[in-house]
Amino acid sequence: MALSEDDVRQLAKLARLQLSDEEVHGIAPQLESILGFVQQLSELDTDDVQPMTTALDVENRWRDDQVQPSLGTDVAVRMAPSSDGEHFLVPPVLGAGGTRK
């Protein structure tokens, strides 16, 4: 399967990757190889194969949830690097501006 540069750039955009022209040329053969392998897999007869979440036959080994004592709000806020006494103060993640609650 031959991929055009536009195909590679579209895939990069969907993956939120910024690729240089050199990277586009370098990654195209790798993507073609991966897609060729996926094409081979799609030709397999899987009608009698049961769906599974893992290749190993394992059981969930998580413990049961149990109510445990936890920190009170006053202790947690007091130990925070930055607070206003009632809330954690954190820098904004999106956009610009000052510290928000």
mmCIF file of N, CA and C in Angstrom:
data_model
loop_
_atom_site.group_PDB
_atom_site.id
_atom_site.type_symbol
_atom_site.label_atom_id
_atom_site.label_comp_id
_atom_site.label_asym_id
_atom_site.label_seq_id
_atom_site.Cartn_x
_atom_site.Cartn_y
_atom_site.Cartn_z
ATOM 1 N N MET A 1 0.852 -1.174 0.000
ATOM 2 C CA MET A 1 0.000 0.000 0.000
ATOM 3 C C MET A 1 0.893 1.231 0.000
ATOM 4 N N ALA A 2 0.752 2.057 -0.999
ATOM 5 C CA ALA A 2 1.573 3.264 -1.105
ATOM 6 C C ALA A 2 0.837 4.437 -0.471
ATOM 7 N N LEU A 3 1.529 5.141 0.408
ATOM 8 C CA LEU A 3 0.965 6.320 1.050
ATOM 9 C C LEU A 3 1.557 7.571 0.426
ATOM 10 N N SER A 4 0.720 8.533 0.159
ATOM 11 C CA SER A 4 1.215 9.808 -0.341
ATOM 12 C C SER A 4 1.701 10.647 0.838
ATOM 13 N N GLU A 5 2.431 11.712 0.527
ATOM 14 C CA GLU A 5 2.880 12.614 1.595
ATOM 15 C C GLU A 5 1.677 13.218 2.305
ATOM 16 N N ASP A 6 0.620 13.505 1.551
ATOM 17 C CA ASP A 6 -0.587 14.054 2.168
ATOM 18 C C ASP A 6 -1.215 13.059 3.136
ATOM 19 N N ASP A 7 -1.186 11.758 2.778
ATOM 20 C CA ASP A 7 -1.704 10.726 3.688
ATOM 21 C C ASP A 7 -0.914 10.717 4.995
ATOM 22 N N VAL A 8 0.409 10.778 4.870
ATOM 23 C CA VAL A 8 1.273 10.759 6.058
ATOM 24 C C VAL A 8 1.014 12.006 6.900
ATOM 25 N N ARG A 9 0.897 13.145 6.262
ATOM 26 C CA ARG A 9 0.643 14.388 7.007
ATOM 27 C C ARG A 9 -0.725 14.342 7.699
ATOM 28 N N GLN A 10 -1.723 13.744 7.044
ATOM 29 C CA GLN A 10 -3.048 13.623 7.659
ATOM 30 C C GLN A 10 -2.987 12.704 8.876
ATOM 31 N N LEU A 11 -2.298 11.580 8.749
ATOM 32 C CA LEU A 11 -2.140 10.684 9.902
ATOM 33 C C LEU A 11 -1.407 11.376 11.040
ATOM 34 N N ALA A 12 -0.371 12.145 10.709
ATOM 35 C CA ALA A 12 0.373 12.889 11.722
ATOM 36 C C ALA A 12 -0.537 13.904 12.409
ATOM 37 N N LYS A 13 -1.366 14.555 11.638
ATOM 38 C CA LYS A 13 -2.298 15.541 12.204
ATOM 39 C C LYS A 13 -3.267 14.864 13.173
ATOM 40 N N LEU A 14 -3.809 13.710 12.755
ATOM 41 C CA LEU A 14 -4.732 12.975 13.622
ATOM 42 C C LEU A 14 -4.061 12.527 14.919
ATOM 43 N N ALA A 15 -2.757 12.219 14.824
ATOM 44 C CA ALA A 15 -1.997 11.796 16.003
ATOM 45 C C ALA A 15 -1.418 12.992 16.761
ATOM 46 N N ARG A 16 -1.733 14.183 16.288
ATOM 47 C CA ARG A 16 -1.241 15.418 16.888
ATOM 48 C C ARG A 16 0.291 15.463 16.920
ATOM 49 N N LEU A 17 0.888 15.068 15.776
ATOM 50 C CA LEU A 17 2.339 15.101 15.610
ATOM 51 C C LEU A 17 2.699 16.165 14.585
ATOM 52 N N GLN A 18 3.787 16.854 14.834
ATOM 53 C CA GLN A 18 4.310 17.801 13.860
ATOM 54 C C GLN A 18 5.543 17.165 13.233
ATOM 55 N N LEU A 19 5.475 16.865 11.939
ATOM 56 C CA LEU A 19 6.573 16.213 11.245
ATOM 57 C C LEU A 19 7.190 17.164 10.229
ATOM 58 N N SER A 20 8.504 17.158 10.179
ATOM 59 C CA SER A 20 9.199 17.918 9.145
ATOM 60 C C SER A 20 9.075 17.165 7.824
ATOM 61 N N ASP A 21 9.461 17.815 6.721
ATOM 62 C CA ASP A 21 9.425 17.155 5.414
ATOM 63 C C ASP A 21 10.311 15.911 5.420
ATOM 64 N N GLU A 22 11.450 16.011 6.065
ATOM 65 C CA GLU A 22 12.366 14.867 6.148
ATOM 66 C C GLU A 22 11.733 13.707 6.921
ATOM 67 N N GLU A 23 11.047 14.036 8.008
ATOM 68 C CA GLU A 23 10.387 12.994 8.807
ATOM 69 C C GLU A 23 9.243 12.348 8.031
ATOM 70 N N VAL A 24 8.512 13.141 7.249
ATOM 71 C CA VAL A 24 7.427 12.594 6.426
ATOM 72 C C VAL A 24 7.983 11.565 5.457
ATOM 73 N N HIS A 25 9.102 11.895 4.798
ATOM 74 C CA HIS A 25 9.720 10.961 3.852
ATOM 75 C C HIS A 25 10.230 9.709 4.564
ATOM 76 N N GLY A 26 10.755 9.876 5.778
ATOM 77 C CA GLY A 26 11.316 8.741 6.505
ATOM 78 C C GLY A 26 10.273 7.816 7.102
ATOM 79 N N ILE A 27 9.154 8.383 7.515
ATOM 80 C CA ILE A 27 8.148 7.567 8.204
ATOM 81 C C ILE A 27 7.197 6.874 7.229
ATOM 82 N N ALA A 28 7.077 7.388 6.013
ATOM 83 C CA ALA A 28 6.150 6.797 5.041
ATOM 84 C C ALA A 28 6.405 5.310 4.811
ATOM 85 N N PRO A 29 7.655 4.861 4.571
ATOM 86 C CA PRO A 29 7.869 3.422 4.385
ATOM 87 C C PRO A 29 7.533 2.601 5.628
ATOM 88 N N GLN A 30 7.766 3.173 6.798
ATOM 89 C CA GLN A 30 7.437 2.461 8.030
ATOM 90 C C GLN A 30 5.931 2.283 8.165
ATOM 91 N N LEU A 31 5.181 3.336 7.873
ATOM 92 C CA LEU A 31 3.721 3.244 7.929
ATOM 93 C C LEU A 31 3.192 2.255 6.899
ATOM 94 N N GLU A 32 3.775 2.255 5.708
ATOM 95 C CA GLU A 32 3.357 1.308 4.667
ATOM 96 C C GLU A 32 3.597 -0.121 5.127
ATOM 97 N N SER A 33 4.714 -0.364 5.807
ATOM 98 C CA SER A 33 5.017 -1.694 6.320
ATOM 99 C C SER A 33 3.999 -2.112 7.384
ATOM 100 N N ILE A 34 3.680 -1.207 8.277
ATOM 101 C CA ILE A 34 2.697 -1.502 9.333
ATOM 102 C C ILE A 34 1.336 -1.798 8.712
ATOM 103 N N LEU A 35 0.910 -0.957 7.772
ATOM 104 C CA LEU A 35 -0.393 -1.168 7.133
ATOM 105 C C LEU A 35 -0.422 -2.462 6.327
ATOM 106 N N GLY A 36 0.714 -2.829 5.734
ATOM 107 C CA GLY A 36 0.796 -4.106 5.025
ATOM 108 C C GLY A 36 0.617 -5.278 5.969
ATOM 109 N N PHE A 37 1.200 -5.178 7.156
ATOM 110 C CA PHE A 37 1.050 -6.241 8.151
ATOM 111 C C PHE A 37 -0.406 -6.331 8.621
ATOM 112 N N VAL A 38 -1.028 -5.183 8.853
ATOM 113 C CA VAL A 38 -2.436 -5.177 9.257
ATOM 114 C C VAL A 38 -3.294 -5.795 8.157
ATOM 115 N N GLN A 39 -2.953 -5.518 6.906
ATOM 116 C CA GLN A 39 -3.675 -6.110 5.779
ATOM 117 C C GLN A 39 -3.570 -7.632 5.817
ATOM 118 N N GLN A 40 -2.365 -8.155 6.107
ATOM 119 C CA GLN A 40 -2.186 -9.611 6.219
ATOM 120 C C GLN A 40 -3.049 -10.168 7.343
ATOM 121 N N LEU A 41 -3.091 -9.470 8.474
ATOM 122 C CA LEU A 41 -3.904 -9.941 9.599
ATOM 123 C C LEU A 41 -5.388 -9.963 9.246
ATOM 124 N N SER A 42 -5.833 -9.000 8.469
ATOM 125 C CA SER A 42 -7.255 -8.946 8.123
ATOM 126 C C SER A 42 -7.662 -10.091 7.205
ATOM 127 N N GLU A 43 -6.703 -10.770 6.602
ATOM 128 C CA GLU A 43 -7.005 -11.894 5.722
ATOM 129 C C GLU A 43 -7.184 -13.201 6.499
ATOM 130 N N LEU A 44 -6.861 -13.211 7.788
ATOM 131 C CA LEU A 44 -6.998 -14.418 8.602
ATOM 132 C C LEU A 44 -8.461 -14.714 8.890
ATOM 133 N N ASP A 45 -8.799 -15.993 8.948
ATOM 134 C CA ASP A 45 -10.151 -16.411 9.293
ATOM 135 C C ASP A 45 -10.262 -16.445 10.815
ATOM 136 N N THR A 46 -11.026 -15.528 11.375
ATOM 137 C CA THR A 46 -11.182 -15.452 12.838
ATOM 138 C C THR A 46 -12.618 -15.739 13.264
ATOM 139 N N ASP A 47 -13.379 -16.396 12.413
ATOM 140 C CA ASP A 47 -14.788 -16.656 12.725
ATOM 141 C C ASP A 47 -14.964 -17.481 13.995
ATOM 142 N N ASP A 48 -14.088 -18.453 14.244
ATOM 143 C CA ASP A 48 -14.239 -19.323 15.412
ATOM 144 C C ASP A 48 -13.382 -18.883 16.596
ATOM 145 N N VAL A 49 -12.825 -17.684 16.547
ATOM 146 C CA VAL A 49 -11.987 -17.180 17.638
ATOM 147 C C VAL A 49 -12.836 -16.319 18.559
ATOM 148 N N GLN A 50 -12.821 -16.666 19.852
ATOM 149 C CA GLN A 50 -13.588 -15.916 20.838
ATOM 150 C C GLN A 50 -12.902 -14.584 21.141
ATOM 151 N N PRO A 51 -13.671 -13.501 21.282
ATOM 152 C CA PRO A 51 -13.069 -12.222 21.660
ATOM 153 C C PRO A 51 -12.418 -12.332 23.033
ATOM 154 N N MET A 52 -11.316 -11.610 23.211
ATOM 155 C CA MET A 52 -10.637 -11.638 24.502
ATOM 156 C C MET A 52 -10.010 -10.283 24.772
ATOM 157 N N THR A 53 -9.745 -10.015 26.040
ATOM 158 C CA THR A 53 -9.121 -8.748 26.419
ATOM 159 C C THR A 53 -7.629 -8.895 26.630
ATOM 160 N N THR A 54 -7.154 -10.123 26.770
ATOM 161 C CA THR A 54 -5.729 -10.370 26.969
ATOM 162 C C THR A 54 -5.379 -11.730 26.379
ATOM 163 N N ALA A 55 -4.129 -11.898 26.002
ATOM 164 C CA ALA A 55 -3.696 -13.176 25.444
ATOM 165 C C ALA A 55 -3.494 -14.224 26.535
ATOM 166 N N LEU A 56 -3.420 -13.784 27.777
ATOM 167 C CA LEU A 56 -3.205 -14.705 28.897
ATOM 168 C C LEU A 56 -4.519 -14.979 29.610
ATOM 169 N N ASP A 57 -4.658 -16.156 30.165
ATOM 170 C CA ASP A 57 -5.847 -16.511 30.919
ATOM 171 C C ASP A 57 -5.621 -16.109 32.379
ATOM 172 N N VAL A 58 -5.985 -14.872 32.710
ATOM 173 C CA VAL A 58 -5.761 -14.367 34.066
ATOM 174 C C VAL A 58 -7.076 -13.909 34.671
ATOM 175 N N GLU A 59 -7.069 -13.843 35.984
ATOM 176 C CA GLU A 59 -8.225 -13.336 36.717
ATOM 177 C C GLU A 59 -7.868 -11.990 37.312
ATOM 178 N N ASN A 60 -8.875 -11.177 37.555
ATOM 179 C CA ASN A 60 -8.655 -9.892 38.192
ATOM 180 C C ASN A 60 -8.194 -10.135 39.628
ATOM 181 N N ARG A 61 -7.044 -9.609 39.970
ATOM 182 C CA ARG A 61 -6.483 -9.846 41.294
ATOM 183 C C ARG A 61 -6.558 -8.613 42.182
ATOM 184 N N TRP A 62 -7.429 -7.688 41.848
ATOM 185 C CA TRP A 62 -7.574 -6.497 42.669
ATOM 186 C C TRP A 62 -8.287 -6.851 43.956
ATOM 187 N N ARG A 63 -7.959 -6.120 44.984
ATOM 188 C CA ARG A 63 -8.630 -6.347 46.265
ATOM 189 C C ARG A 63 -10.013 -5.705 46.242
ATOM 190 N N ASP A 64 -10.891 -6.143 47.119
ATOM 191 C CA ASP A 64 -12.199 -5.527 47.256
ATOM 192 C C ASP A 64 -12.041 -4.128 47.840
ATOM 193 N N ASP A 65 -12.898 -3.218 47.420
ATOM 194 C CA ASP A 65 -12.881 -1.869 47.985
ATOM 195 C C ASP A 65 -13.317 -1.930 49.442
ATOM 196 N N GLN A 66 -12.603 -1.183 50.269
ATOM 197 C CA GLN A 66 -12.950 -1.098 51.680
ATOM 198 C C GLN A 66 -12.860 0.362 52.106
ATOM 199 N N VAL A 67 -13.811 0.801 52.908
ATOM 200 C CA VAL A 67 -13.784 2.157 53.418
ATOM 201 C C VAL A 67 -12.632 2.270 54.399
ATOM 202 N N GLN A 68 -11.802 3.282 54.204
ATOM 203 C CA GLN A 68 -10.636 3.517 55.047
ATOM 204 C C GLN A 68 -10.681 4.956 55.544
ATOM 205 N N PRO A 69 -10.110 5.231 56.708
ATOM 206 C CA PRO A 69 -10.036 6.626 57.143
ATOM 207 C C PRO A 69 -9.144 7.417 56.180
ATOM 208 N N SER A 70 -9.475 8.673 55.945
ATOM 209 C CA SER A 70 -8.682 9.491 55.045
ATOM 210 C C SER A 70 -8.403 10.840 55.697
ATOM 211 N N LEU A 71 -7.580 11.634 55.021
ATOM 212 C CA LEU A 71 -7.289 12.970 55.525
ATOM 213 C C LEU A 71 -8.538 13.831 55.479
ATOM 214 N N GLY A 72 -8.682 14.672 56.446
ATOM 215 C CA GLY A 72 -9.758 15.648 56.390
ATOM 216 C C GLY A 72 -9.363 16.776 55.452
ATOM 217 N N THR A 73 -10.355 17.544 55.031
ATOM 218 C CA THR A 73 -10.094 18.652 54.114
ATOM 219 C C THR A 73 -9.112 19.642 54.707
ATOM 220 N N ASP A 74 -9.264 19.963 55.986
ATOM 221 C CA ASP A 74 -8.381 20.951 56.606
ATOM 222 C C ASP A 74 -6.924 20.497 56.601
ATOM 223 N N VAL A 75 -6.667 19.219 56.852
ATOM 224 C CA VAL A 75 -5.294 18.695 56.840
ATOM 225 C C VAL A 75 -4.738 18.698 55.419
ATOM 226 N N ALA A 76 -5.524 18.243 54.462
ATOM 227 C CA ALA A 76 -5.060 18.184 53.074
ATOM 228 C C ALA A 76 -4.738 19.576 52.549
ATOM 229 N N VAL A 77 -5.600 20.538 52.798
ATOM 230 C CA VAL A 77 -5.370 21.901 52.314
ATOM 231 C C VAL A 77 -4.171 22.515 53.022
ATOM 232 N N ARG A 78 -4.006 22.228 54.303
ATOM 233 C CA ARG A 78 -2.872 22.767 55.071
ATOM 234 C C ARG A 78 -1.548 22.225 54.521
ATOM 235 N N MET A 79 -1.519 20.990 54.010
ATOM 236 C CA MET A 79 -0.285 20.392 53.500
ATOM 237 C C MET A 79 -0.035 20.727 52.029
ATOM 238 N N ALA A 80 -0.971 21.362 51.368
ATOM 239 C CA ALA A 80 -0.822 21.690 49.943
ATOM 240 C C ALA A 80 0.248 22.750 49.741
ATOM 241 N N PRO A 81 0.962 22.693 48.617
ATOM 242 C CA PRO A 81 1.978 23.713 48.339
ATOM 243 C C PRO A 81 1.380 25.117 48.244
ATOM 244 N N SER A 82 0.130 25.203 47.777
ATOM 245 C CA SER A 82 -0.515 26.501 47.651
ATOM 246 C C SER A 82 -2.011 26.332 47.870
ATOM 247 N N SER A 83 -2.548 27.150 48.767
ATOM 248 C CA SER A 83 -3.983 27.085 49.033
ATOM 249 C C SER A 83 -4.447 28.439 49.532
ATOM 250 N N ASP A 84 -5.769 28.605 49.585
ATOM 251 C CA ASP A 84 -6.333 29.824 50.160
ATOM 252 C C ASP A 84 -6.990 29.520 51.500
ATOM 253 N N GLY A 85 -6.674 28.367 52.068
ATOM 254 C CA GLY A 85 -7.251 27.957 53.345
ATOM 255 C C GLY A 85 -8.424 27.013 53.183
ATOM 256 N N GLU A 86 -9.092 27.064 52.039
ATOM 257 C CA GLU A 86 -10.230 26.179 51.790
ATOM 258 C C GLU A 86 -10.072 25.351 50.517
ATOM 259 N N HIS A 87 -9.241 25.846 49.582
ATOM 260 C CA HIS A 87 -9.108 25.195 48.274
ATOM 261 C C HIS A 87 -7.642 25.080 47.904
ATOM 262 N N PHE A 88 -7.329 24.073 47.099
ATOM 263 C CA PHE A 88 -6.004 23.986 46.494
ATOM 264 C C PHE A 88 -5.906 25.062 45.425
ATOM 265 N N LEU A 89 -4.757 25.700 45.323
ATOM 266 C CA LEU A 89 -4.517 26.653 44.249
ATOM 267 C C LEU A 89 -3.523 26.023 43.291
ATOM 268 N N VAL A 90 -3.905 25.953 42.023
ATOM 269 C CA VAL A 90 -3.050 25.324 41.016
ATOM 270 C C VAL A 90 -2.904 26.268 39.831
ATOM 271 N N PRO A 91 -1.771 26.186 39.124
ATOM 272 C CA PRO A 91 -1.627 27.033 37.939
ATOM 273 C C PRO A 91 -2.584 26.564 36.852
ATOM 274 N N PRO A 92 -3.003 27.489 35.990
ATOM 275 C CA PRO A 92 -3.928 27.096 34.918
ATOM 276 C C PRO A 92 -3.236 26.145 33.955
ATOM 277 N N VAL A 93 -3.984 25.183 33.453
ATOM 278 C CA VAL A 93 -3.453 24.204 32.501
ATOM 279 C C VAL A 93 -3.717 24.674 31.086
ATOM 280 N N LEU A 94 -4.887 25.208 30.846
ATOM 281 C CA LEU A 94 -5.255 25.695 29.519
ATOM 282 C C LEU A 94 -5.411 27.203 29.574
ATOM 283 N N GLY A 95 -4.899 27.855 28.591
ATOM 284 C CA GLY A 95 -5.049 29.308 28.527
ATOM 285 C C GLY A 95 -4.069 30.011 29.431
ATOM 286 N N ALA A 96 -4.184 31.300 29.478
ATOM 287 C CA ALA A 96 -3.285 32.110 30.285
ATOM 288 C C ALA A 96 -4.069 32.706 31.439
ATOM 289 N N GLY A 97 -3.350 33.217 32.357
ATOM 290 C CA GLY A 97 -4.012 33.871 33.485
ATOM 291 C C GLY A 97 -3.344 33.507 34.778
ATOM 292 N N GLY A 98 -3.916 33.973 35.846
ATOM 293 C CA GLY A 98 -3.345 33.751 37.161
ATOM 294 C C GLY A 98 -3.762 32.418 37.745
ATOM 295 N N THR A 99 -3.478 32.245 39.017
ATOM 296 C CA THR A 99 -3.835 31.020 39.738
ATOM 297 C C THR A 99 -5.334 30.962 39.909
ATOM 298 N N ARG A 100 -5.891 29.792 39.720
ATOM 299 C CA ARG A 100 -7.347 29.623 39.822
ATOM 300 C C ARG A 100 -7.670 28.573 40.874
ATOM 301 N N LYS A 101 -8.923 28.612 41.346
ATOM 302 C CA LYS A 101 -9.424 27.613 42.283
ATOM 303 C C LYS A 101 -9.971 26.448 41.517
#
